PDB file of C-alpha atoms in Angstrom:
ATOM      1  CA  GLN A   1       0.000   0.000   0.000  1.00  0.00           C
ATOM      2  CA  VAL A   2       1.639   3.151  -1.266  1.00  0.00           C
ATOM      3  CA  GLN A   3       1.053   6.275   0.782  1.00  0.00           C
ATOM      4  CA  LEU A   4       2.410   9.804   0.554  1.00  0.00           C
ATOM      5  CA  LEU A   5       2.071  12.097   3.548  1.00  0.00           C
ATOM      6  CA  GLU A   6       2.829  15.785   3.170  1.00  0.00           C
ATOM      7  CA  SER A   7       3.648  18.334   5.820  1.00  0.00           C
ATOM      8  CA  GLY A   8       5.249  21.724   6.236  1.00  0.00           C
ATOM      9  CA  GLY A   9       2.738  23.962   4.540  1.00  0.00           C
ATOM     10  CA  GLY A  10       1.606  27.169   6.120  1.00  0.00           C
ATOM     11  CA  LEU A  11       1.636  30.932   5.982  1.00  0.00           C
ATOM     12  CA  VAL A  12       4.835  32.815   5.252  1.00  0.00           C
ATOM     13  CA  GLN A  13       5.687  36.363   4.271  1.00  0.00           C
ATOM     14  CA  ALA A  14       7.112  37.219   0.893  1.00  0.00           C
ATOM     15  CA  GLY A  15      10.855  36.760   0.884  1.00  0.00           C
ATOM     16  CA  GLY A  16      10.662  34.094   3.541  1.00  0.00           C
ATOM     17  CA  SER A  17      11.352  30.384   3.447  1.00  0.00           C
ATOM     18  CA  LEU A  18       9.453  27.196   3.986  1.00  0.00           C
ATOM     19  CA  ARG A  19      10.330  23.524   3.754  1.00  0.00           C
ATOM     20  CA  LEU A  20       7.830  20.930   2.662  1.00  0.00           C
ATOM     21  CA  SER A  21       8.183  17.251   3.457  1.00  0.00           C
ATOM     22  CA  CYS A  22       6.788  14.217   1.700  1.00  0.00           C
ATOM     23  CA  THR A  23       7.143  10.959   3.579  1.00  0.00           C
ATOM     24  CA  ALA A  24       6.593   7.774   1.636  1.00  0.00           C
ATOM     25  CA  SER A  25       5.373   4.423   2.856  1.00  0.00           C
ATOM     26  CA  GLY A  26       4.895   1.194   0.986  1.00  0.00           C
ATOM     27  CA  PHE A  27       7.996   1.724  -1.142  1.00  0.00           C
ATOM     28  CA  THR A  28      11.519   3.057  -0.832  1.00  0.00           C
ATOM     29  CA  LEU A  29      12.839   6.216  -2.407  1.00  0.00           C
ATOM     30  CA  ASP A  30      15.959   4.555  -3.771  1.00  0.00           C
ATOM     31  CA  ASP A  31      13.874   3.091  -6.591  1.00  0.00           C
ATOM     32  CA  SER A  32      11.462   5.879  -7.361  1.00  0.00           C
ATOM     33  CA  ALA A  33      10.949   9.320  -8.759  1.00  0.00           C
ATOM     34  CA  ILE A  34       9.211  11.965  -6.680  1.00  0.00           C
ATOM     35  CA  GLY A  35       7.656  15.119  -8.017  1.00  0.00           C
ATOM     36  CA  TRP A  36       6.292  18.276  -6.479  1.00  0.00           C
ATOM     37  CA  PHE A  37       3.388  19.952  -8.244  1.00  0.00           C
ATOM     38  CA  ARG A  38       1.220  22.881  -7.296  1.00  0.00           C
ATOM     39  CA  GLN A  39      -2.196  24.198  -8.137  1.00  0.00           C
ATOM     40  CA  ALA A  40      -3.778  27.543  -7.398  1.00  0.00           C
ATOM     41  CA  PRO A  41      -7.535  28.141  -7.620  1.00  0.00           C
ATOM     42  CA  GLY A  42      -8.619  28.598 -11.213  1.00  0.00           C
ATOM     43  CA  LYS A  43      -5.286  27.466 -12.578  1.00  0.00           C
ATOM     44  CA  ASP A  44      -3.952  24.216 -13.948  1.00  0.00           C
ATOM     45  CA  ARG A  45      -1.716  21.994 -11.937  1.00  0.00           C
ATOM     46  CA  GLU A  46       1.877  22.811 -12.776  1.00  0.00           C
ATOM     47  CA  ARG A  47       5.219  21.181 -12.330  1.00  0.00           C
ATOM     48  CA  VAL A  48       7.481  22.485  -9.601  1.00  0.00           C
ATOM     49  CA  SER A  49      10.336  20.018  -9.241  1.00  0.00           C
ATOM     50  CA  CYS A  50      11.214  16.350  -9.549  1.00  0.00           C
ATOM     51  CA  ILE A  51      13.956  14.090  -8.288  1.00  0.00           C
ATOM     52  CA  SER A  52      14.771  10.627  -9.572  1.00  0.00           C
ATOM     53  CA  SER A  53      16.686   7.757  -8.046  1.00  0.00           C
ATOM     54  CA  ARG A  54      17.819   6.672 -11.507  1.00  0.00           C
ATOM     55  CA  ASP A  55      20.696   9.150 -11.710  1.00  0.00           C
ATOM     56  CA  GLY A  56      19.886  11.424  -8.789  1.00  0.00           C
ATOM     57  CA  SER A  57      18.849  14.010 -11.331  1.00  0.00           C
ATOM     58  CA  THR A  58      16.622  16.947 -10.501  1.00  0.00           C
ATOM     59  CA  THR A  59      14.285  19.078 -12.559  1.00  0.00           C
ATOM     60  CA  TYR A  60      12.924  22.540 -11.790  1.00  0.00           C
ATOM     61  CA  ALA A  61      10.331  24.726 -13.362  1.00  0.00           C
ATOM     62  CA  ASP A  62      11.764  27.977 -14.644  1.00  0.00           C
ATOM     63  CA  SER A  63       9.593  29.925 -12.231  1.00  0.00           C
ATOM     64  CA  VAL A  64      11.277  28.374  -9.182  1.00  0.00           C
ATOM     65  CA  LYS A  65      14.770  27.623 -10.412  1.00  0.00           C
ATOM     66  CA  GLY A  66      17.349  29.217  -8.168  1.00  0.00           C
ATOM     67  CA  ARG A  67      14.871  29.599  -5.320  1.00  0.00           C
ATOM     68  CA  PHE A  68      13.640  26.057  -4.633  1.00  0.00           C
ATOM     69  CA  THR A  69      15.698  22.962  -3.917  1.00  0.00           C
ATOM     70  CA  ILE A  70      14.467  19.389  -3.935  1.00  0.00           C
ATOM     71  CA  SER A  71      16.290  16.748  -1.937  1.00  0.00           C
ATOM     72  CA  ARG A  72      15.763  13.325  -0.452  1.00  0.00           C
ATOM     73  CA  ASP A  73      16.741  11.424   2.646  1.00  0.00           C
ATOM     74  CA  ASN A  74      16.513   7.743   1.862  1.00  0.00           C
ATOM     75  CA  ALA A  75      17.027   6.747   5.492  1.00  0.00           C
ATOM     76  CA  LYS A  76      13.906   8.688   6.440  1.00  0.00           C
ATOM     77  CA  ASN A  77      12.094   7.828   3.205  1.00  0.00           C
ATOM     78  CA  THR A  78      11.345  11.511   2.847  1.00  0.00           C
ATOM     79  CA  VAL A  79      11.641  14.045   0.050  1.00  0.00           C
ATOM     80  CA  TYR A  80      11.950  17.728   0.856  1.00  0.00           C
ATOM     81  CA  LEU A  81      11.219  20.881  -1.040  1.00  0.00           C
ATOM     82  CA  GLN A  82      13.138  23.828   0.365  1.00  0.00           C
ATOM     83  CA  MET A  83      11.507  27.043  -0.787  1.00  0.00           C
ATOM     84  CA  ASN A  84      13.418  30.288  -0.417  1.00  0.00           C
ATOM     85  CA  SER A  85      12.701  33.842  -1.519  1.00  0.00           C
ATOM     86  CA  LEU A  86       9.014  33.063  -1.672  1.00  0.00           C
ATOM     87  CA  LYS A  87       6.755  35.226  -3.794  1.00  0.00           C
ATOM     88  CA  ARG A  88       3.032  35.871  -3.746  1.00  0.00           C
ATOM     89  CA  GLU A  89       2.675  33.863  -6.930  1.00  0.00           C
ATOM     90  CA  ASP A  90       4.005  30.777  -5.137  1.00  0.00           C
ATOM     91  CA  THR A  91       0.733  30.563  -3.228  1.00  0.00           C
ATOM     92  CA  ALA A  92      -0.893  27.242  -4.077  1.00  0.00           C
ATOM     93  CA  VAL A  93      -1.689  23.778  -2.852  1.00  0.00           C
ATOM     94  CA  TYR A  94       1.462  21.720  -3.191  1.00  0.00           C
ATOM     95  CA  TYR A  95       1.268  18.026  -3.975  1.00  0.00           C
ATOM     96  CA  CYS A  96       3.903  15.348  -3.938  1.00  0.00           C
ATOM     97  CA  ALA A  97       3.646  12.436  -6.309  1.00  0.00           C
ATOM     98  CA  ALA A  98       5.510   9.195  -6.883  1.00  0.00           C
ATOM     99  CA  VAL A  99       6.216   6.753  -9.648  1.00  0.00           C
ATOM    100  CA  ILE A 100       7.960   3.458  -9.010  1.00  0.00           C
ATOM    101  CA  GLY A 101       9.101   0.423 -10.927  1.00  0.00           C
ATOM    102  CA  PHE A 102       9.332   0.213 -14.671  1.00  0.00           C
ATOM    103  CA  GLN A 103       8.630   3.795 -15.649  1.00  0.00           C
ATOM    104  CA  VAL A 104      11.236   5.324 -13.370  1.00  0.00           C
ATOM    105  CA  ARG A 105      13.884   3.020 -14.781  1.00  0.00           C
ATOM    106  CA  VAL A 106      12.897   4.005 -18.297  1.00  0.00           C
ATOM    107  CA  GLY A 107      13.121   7.659 -17.351  1.00  0.00           C
ATOM    108  CA  VAL A 108      10.811  10.320 -15.956  1.00  0.00           C
ATOM    109  CA  ARG A 109      10.620  13.778 -17.462  1.00  0.00           C
ATOM    110  CA  CYS A 110       8.612  15.381 -14.632  1.00  0.00           C
ATOM    111  CA  TYR A 111       5.191  15.581 -16.207  1.00  0.00           C
ATOM    112  CA  SER A 112       2.201  15.032 -13.943  1.00  0.00           C
ATOM    113  CA  GLN A 113       0.837  12.326 -16.234  1.00  0.00           C
ATOM    114  CA  GLU A 114       3.842  10.153 -15.447  1.00  0.00           C
ATOM    115  CA  PHE A 115       3.038   9.845 -11.748  1.00  0.00           C
ATOM    116  CA  ASP A 116       0.812   7.159 -10.291  1.00  0.00           C
ATOM    117  CA  TYR A 117       0.517   8.057  -6.619  1.00  0.00           C
ATOM    118  CA  TRP A 118      -0.411  11.392  -5.120  1.00  0.00           C
ATOM    119  CA  GLY A 119      -0.582  12.946  -1.711  1.00  0.00           C
ATOM    120  CA  GLN A 120      -3.494  15.045  -0.529  1.00  0.00           C
ATOM    121  CA  GLY A 121      -1.670  18.341  -0.798  1.00  0.00           C
ATOM    122  CA  THR A 122      -0.555  20.999   1.626  1.00  0.00           C
ATOM    123  CA  GLN A 123      -1.468  24.665   1.442  1.00  0.00           C
ATOM    124  CA  VAL A 124       1.273  27.245   1.045  1.00  0.00           C
ATOM    125  CA  THR A 125       0.227  30.865   1.395  1.00  0.00           C
ATOM    126  CA  VAL A 126       2.659  33.708   0.817  1.00  0.00           C
ATOM    127  CA  SER A 127       1.515  37.058   2.177  1.00  0.00           C
ATOM    128  CA  SER A 128       2.518  40.707   1.771  1.00  0.00           C
TER     129      SER A 128
END
């Protein structure tokens, strides 16, 4: 039973920082790809960042590159999204997602359609 549990969302002022966590159960991160996606009301879900166990590669959307950092701690089975220099436009519900097995070994390009398992999301609100 694959489960993704998110935490770390909240309210932060513009220019501040926040770290989101996604803890996985039912599989191990050393054979998976994890993605962070976000969705604001009235907008489509968009890619934020992905990390793959295949080569340890990371992918970032242009809008967050240089400000956000994705990382993983295999011992804790947790993926983090460190968000710095937050802007008002970063306000959204943030979701983590996972793909395991065959597809991740083939290669994941960080599109939402590639991911099979999703968390429930955590709200990030940037004020000021």
